[in-house]
PDB file of C-alpha atoms in Angstrom:
ATOM      1  CA  MET J   7      75.620  68.553 102.642  1.00  0.00           C
ATOM      2  CA  ALA J   8      76.334  72.186 103.462  1.00  0.00           C
ATOM      3  CA  THR J   9      76.064  74.944 100.889  1.00  0.00           C
ATOM      4  CA  ASN J  10      79.185  76.575  99.471  1.00  0.00           C
ATOM      5  CA  ARG J  11      78.392  79.761 101.343  1.00  0.00           C
ATOM      6  CA  ARG J  12      78.167  77.949 104.664  1.00  0.00           C
ATOM      7  CA  VAL J  13      81.373  76.000 103.991  1.00  0.00           C
ATOM      8  CA  SER J  14      83.250  79.241 103.281  1.00  0.00           C
ATOM      9  CA  ARG J  15      81.816  80.923 106.384  1.00  0.00           C
ATOM     10  CA  VAL J  16      82.818  77.970 108.571  1.00  0.00           C
ATOM     11  CA  ALA J  17      86.298  78.004 106.988  1.00  0.00           C
ATOM     12  CA  GLU J  18      86.732  81.716 107.775  1.00  0.00           C
ATOM     13  CA  LEU J  19      85.519  81.177 111.324  1.00  0.00           C
ATOM     14  CA  ILE J  20      87.955  78.294 111.839  1.00  0.00           C
ATOM     15  CA  LYS J  21      90.761  80.390 110.371  1.00  0.00           C
ATOM     16  CA  ARG J  22      90.054  83.241 112.783  1.00  0.00           C
ATOM     17  CA  GLU J  23      89.772  80.981 115.829  1.00  0.00           C
ATOM     18  CA  VAL J  24      92.918  78.973 115.049  1.00  0.00           C
ATOM     19  CA  SER J  25      94.829  82.236 114.486  1.00  0.00           C
ATOM     20  CA  GLN J  26      93.752  83.366 117.944  1.00  0.00           C
ATOM     21  CA  MET J  27      94.836  80.019 119.403  1.00  0.00           C
ATOM     22  CA  LEU J  28      98.260  80.360 117.773  1.00  0.00           C
ATOM     23  CA  LEU J  29      98.704  83.755 119.417  1.00  0.00           C
ATOM     24  CA  ASN J  30      97.841  82.827 122.965  1.00  0.00           C
ATOM     25  CA  GLY J  31      96.163  79.424 123.252  1.00  0.00           C
ATOM     26  CA  ILE J  32      98.747  76.794 122.362  1.00  0.00           C
ATOM     27  CA  LYS J  33     101.323  76.437 125.115  1.00  0.00           C
ATOM     28  CA  ASP J  34     103.689  74.111 123.243  1.00  0.00           C
ATOM     29  CA  ASP J  35     107.116  75.774 122.992  1.00  0.00           C
ATOM     30  CA  ARG J  36     107.765  74.173 119.612  1.00  0.00           C
ATOM     31  CA  VAL J  37     104.948  76.199 118.041  1.00  0.00           C
ATOM     32  CA  GLY J  38     106.625  79.445 119.078  1.00  0.00           C
ATOM     33  CA  THR J  39     109.937  78.484 117.431  1.00  0.00           C
ATOM     34  CA  GLY J  40     108.969  79.916 114.046  1.00  0.00           C
ATOM     35  CA  MET J  41     106.592  82.739 113.262  1.00  0.00           C
ATOM     36  CA  VAL J  42     103.333  80.998 112.298  1.00  0.00           C
ATOM     37  CA  SER J  43     100.315  82.366 110.447  1.00  0.00           C
ATOM     38  CA  VAL J  44      97.219  80.666 109.097  1.00  0.00           C
ATOM     39  CA  THR J  45      97.014  81.291 105.356  1.00  0.00           C
ATOM     40  CA  ASP J  46      93.952  79.248 104.419  1.00  0.00           C
ATOM     41  CA  VAL J  47      91.450  76.710 105.686  1.00  0.00           C
ATOM     42  CA  ASP J  48      89.883  74.108 103.428  1.00  0.00           C
ATOM     43  CA  VAL J  49      86.721  72.557 104.866  1.00  0.00           C
ATOM     44  CA  SER J  50      85.092  69.510 103.276  1.00  0.00           C
ATOM     45  CA  GLY J  51      81.540  69.769 101.978  1.00  0.00           C
ATOM     46  CA  ASP J  52      80.128  67.781 104.892  1.00  0.00           C
ATOM     47  CA  LEU J  53      82.045  69.933 107.436  1.00  0.00           C
ATOM     48  CA  GLN J  54      83.775  66.853 108.862  1.00  0.00           C
ATOM     49  CA  HIS J  55      87.389  67.629 107.878  1.00  0.00           C
ATOM     50  CA  ALA J  56      89.379  70.844 107.939  1.00  0.00           C
ATOM     51  CA  LYS J  57      92.821  71.295 106.406  1.00  0.00           C
ATOM     52  CA  ILE J  58      94.535  74.262 107.999  1.00  0.00           C
ATOM     53  CA  TYR J  59      97.334  75.699 105.872  1.00  0.00           C
ATOM     54  CA  VAL J  60     100.015  77.451 107.911  1.00  0.00           C
ATOM     55  CA  SER J  61     102.946  79.522 106.769  1.00  0.00           C
ATOM     56  CA  ILE J  62     106.023  79.301 108.975  1.00  0.00           C
ATOM     57  CA  TYR J  63     108.830  81.825 108.862  1.00  0.00           C
ATOM     58  CA  GLY J  64     112.228  80.630 110.038  1.00  0.00           C
ATOM     59  CA  THR J  65     114.904  78.054 109.407  1.00  0.00           C
ATOM     60  CA  ASP J  66     114.117  74.548 108.201  1.00  0.00           C
ATOM     61  CA  GLU J  67     114.750  73.199 111.710  1.00  0.00           C
ATOM     62  CA  ALA J  68     112.326  75.721 113.193  1.00  0.00           C
ATOM     63  CA  LYS J  69     109.724  74.805 110.570  1.00  0.00           C
ATOM     64  CA  ALA J  70     110.065  71.097 111.353  1.00  0.00           C
ATOM     65  CA  GLU J  71     109.761  71.735 115.095  1.00  0.00           C
ATOM     66  CA  THR J  72     106.757  73.990 114.603  1.00  0.00           C
ATOM     67  CA  MET J  73     104.973  71.431 112.427  1.00  0.00           C
ATOM     68  CA  ALA J  74     105.685  68.724 115.022  1.00  0.00           C
ATOM     69  CA  GLY J  75     104.240  70.980 117.718  1.00  0.00           C
ATOM     70  CA  LEU J  76     101.163  71.731 115.649  1.00  0.00           C
ATOM     71  CA  LYS J  77     100.570  68.056 114.896  1.00  0.00           C
ATOM     72  CA  SER J  78     100.795  67.212 118.576  1.00  0.00           C
ATOM     73  CA  ALA J  79      98.355  70.033 119.385  1.00  0.00           C
ATOM     74  CA  THR J  80      95.636  68.899 116.953  1.00  0.00           C
ATOM     75  CA  GLY J  81      93.561  67.356 119.748  1.00  0.00           C
ATOM     76  CA  PHE J  82      93.700  70.573 121.754  1.00  0.00           C
ATOM     77  CA  VAL J  83      92.848  72.664 118.684  1.00  0.00           C
ATOM     78  CA  ARG J  84      89.877  70.445 117.847  1.00  0.00           C
ATOM     79  CA  SER J  85      88.520  70.547 121.404  1.00  0.00           C
ATOM     80  CA  GLU J  86      88.925  74.347 121.525  1.00  0.00           C
ATOM     81  CA  LEU J  87      87.165  74.672 118.164  1.00  0.00           C
ATOM     82  CA  GLY J  88      84.322  72.558 119.550  1.00  0.00           C
ATOM     83  CA  ALA J  89      83.993  74.938 122.493  1.00  0.00           C
ATOM     84  CA  ARG J  90      84.294  78.144 120.426  1.00  0.00           C
ATOM     85  CA  VAL J  91      82.347  77.246 117.283  1.00  0.00           C
ATOM     86  CA  ARG J  92      78.786  75.979 117.394  1.00  0.00           C
ATOM     87  CA  LEU J  93      78.664  73.065 114.985  1.00  0.00           C
ATOM     88  CA  ARG J  94      76.858  69.748 115.242  1.00  0.00           C
ATOM     89  CA  ARG J  95      80.165  67.908 114.869  1.00  0.00           C
ATOM     90  CA  THR J  96      83.592  69.433 115.241  1.00  0.00           C
ATOM     91  CA  PRO J  97      85.698  68.786 112.133  1.00  0.00           C
ATOM     92  CA  GLU J  98      88.875  66.715 112.194  1.00  0.00           C
ATOM     93  CA  VAL J  99      91.860  69.069 112.005  1.00  0.00           C
ATOM     94  CA  ILE J 100      94.906  68.520 109.796  1.00  0.00           C
ATOM     95  CA  PHE J 101      97.761  71.041 109.684  1.00  0.00           C
ATOM     96  CA  VAL J 102      99.510  71.435 106.331  1.00  0.00           C
ATOM     97  CA  GLU J 103     102.586  73.581 105.759  1.00  0.00           C
ATOM     98  CA  ASP J 104     101.941  76.202 103.083  1.00  0.00           C
ATOM     99  CA  ARG J 105     105.047  77.011 101.055  1.00  0.00           C
ATOM    100  CA  SER J 106     103.334  79.258  98.501  1.00  0.00           C
ATOM    101  CA  ILE J 107     104.866  82.432  99.952  1.00  0.00           C
ATOM    102  CA  GLU J 108     108.357  80.931  99.645  1.00  0.00           C
ATOM    103  CA  ARG J 109     107.664  79.880  96.058  1.00  0.00           C
ATOM    104  CA  GLY J 110     106.383  83.368  95.267  1.00  0.00           C
ATOM    105  CA  ASN J 111     109.493  84.959  96.750  1.00  0.00           C
ATOM    106  CA  LYS J 112     111.679  82.591  94.732  1.00  0.00           C
ATOM    107  CA  VAL J 113     109.874  83.475  91.497  1.00  0.00           C
ATOM    108  CA  LEU J 114     110.179  87.197  92.265  1.00  0.00           C
ATOM    109  CA  ALA J 115     113.897  86.802  92.967  1.00  0.00           C
ATOM    110  CA  LEU J 116     114.373  84.993  89.652  1.00  0.00           C
ATOM    111  CA  LEU J 117     112.444  87.686  87.792  1.00  0.00           C
ATOM    112  CA  ASN J 118     114.515  90.416  89.452  1.00  0.00           C
ATOM    113  CA  GLN J 119     117.690  88.539  88.564  1.00  0.00           C
ATOM    114  CA  LEU J 120     116.612  88.293  84.917  1.00  0.00           C
ATOM    115  CA  ASN J 121     115.695  91.958  84.886  1.00  0.00           C
ATOM    116  CA  ASN J 122     119.101  92.933  86.285  1.00  0.00           C
ATOM    117  CA  GLN J 123     120.921  90.748  83.731  1.00  0.00           C
ATOM    118  CA  ARG J 124     119.271  92.480  80.806  1.00  0.00           C
ATOM    119  CA  SER J 125     121.307  95.380  79.585  1.00  0.00           C
ATOM    120  CA  PRO J 126     119.390  98.183  77.905  1.00  0.00           C
ATOM    121  CA  GLU J 127     120.659  98.841  74.403  1.00  0.00           C
ATOM    122  CA  ASP J 128     120.349 102.601  74.661  1.00  0.00           C
ATOM    123  CA  PRO J 129     118.417 103.924  77.646  1.00  0.00           C
ATOM    124  CA  THR J 130     118.031 107.376  76.093  1.00  0.00           C
ATOM    125  CA  ALA J 131     116.508 106.074  72.862  1.00  0.00           C
ATOM    126  CA  VAL J 132     112.739 105.990  72.936  1.00  0.00           C
ATOM    127  CA  GLU J 133     110.874 104.481  70.057  1.00  0.00           C
ATOM    128  CA  ASP J 134     108.313 106.870  68.593  1.00  0.00           C
ATOM    129  CA  THR J 135     105.156 104.910  67.861  1.00  0.00           C
ATOM    130  CA  THR J 136     102.856 107.835  67.189  1.00  0.00           C
ATOM    131  CA  ASP J 137     101.485 108.410  63.744  1.00  0.00           C
ATOM    132  CA  PRO J 138     102.234 111.935  62.479  1.00  0.00           C
ATOM    133  CA  ASP J 139      98.909 111.967  60.642  1.00  0.00           C
ATOM    134  CA  ASP J 140      96.998 111.619  63.910  1.00  0.00           C
ATOM    135  CA  ASP J 141      97.919 115.173  64.984  1.00  0.00           C
ATOM    136  CA  LYS J 142      96.716 116.593  61.672  1.00  0.00           C
ATOM    137  CA  PHE J 143      93.404 114.777  61.992  1.00  0.00           C
ATOM    138  CA  SER J 144      92.802 116.031  65.524  1.00  0.00           C
ATOM    139  CA  GLU J 145      93.640 119.607  64.509  1.00  0.00           C
ATOM    140  CA  SER J 146      91.243 119.575  61.570  1.00  0.00           C
ATOM    141  CA  VAL J 147      88.373 118.206  63.646  1.00  0.00           C
ATOM    142  CA  THR J 148      88.629 120.844  66.358  1.00  0.00           C
TER     143      THR J 148
END
């Protein structure tokens, strides 16, 4: 079993190499339909399986096409990883769509909407929370 440090180093290496492959290695036209970026790689403790989380920007149709292209390119990605990364066994590759950025944007939009719906009671009124005795104490000490 590999140490946690080695697992994280292998995950970062796989992330970097797969990102490079997405830029200029994978020739499938479906992968270029949506803008794709690798957000995270989760490698198992025995370095036999790697889940590659990808974020896809575009319409739902473009996302579906891109995921289909990535799933069909898993054999190519695994063979390229075997050539680029020196490991005893090349891990099995699984592509997973990462929707965390979309969820974050949705939460931010809801928070902005709530903030815009709130009406300030009196924007010029500022509540004074200072204690008048504090100034007297600081003057007497100095």
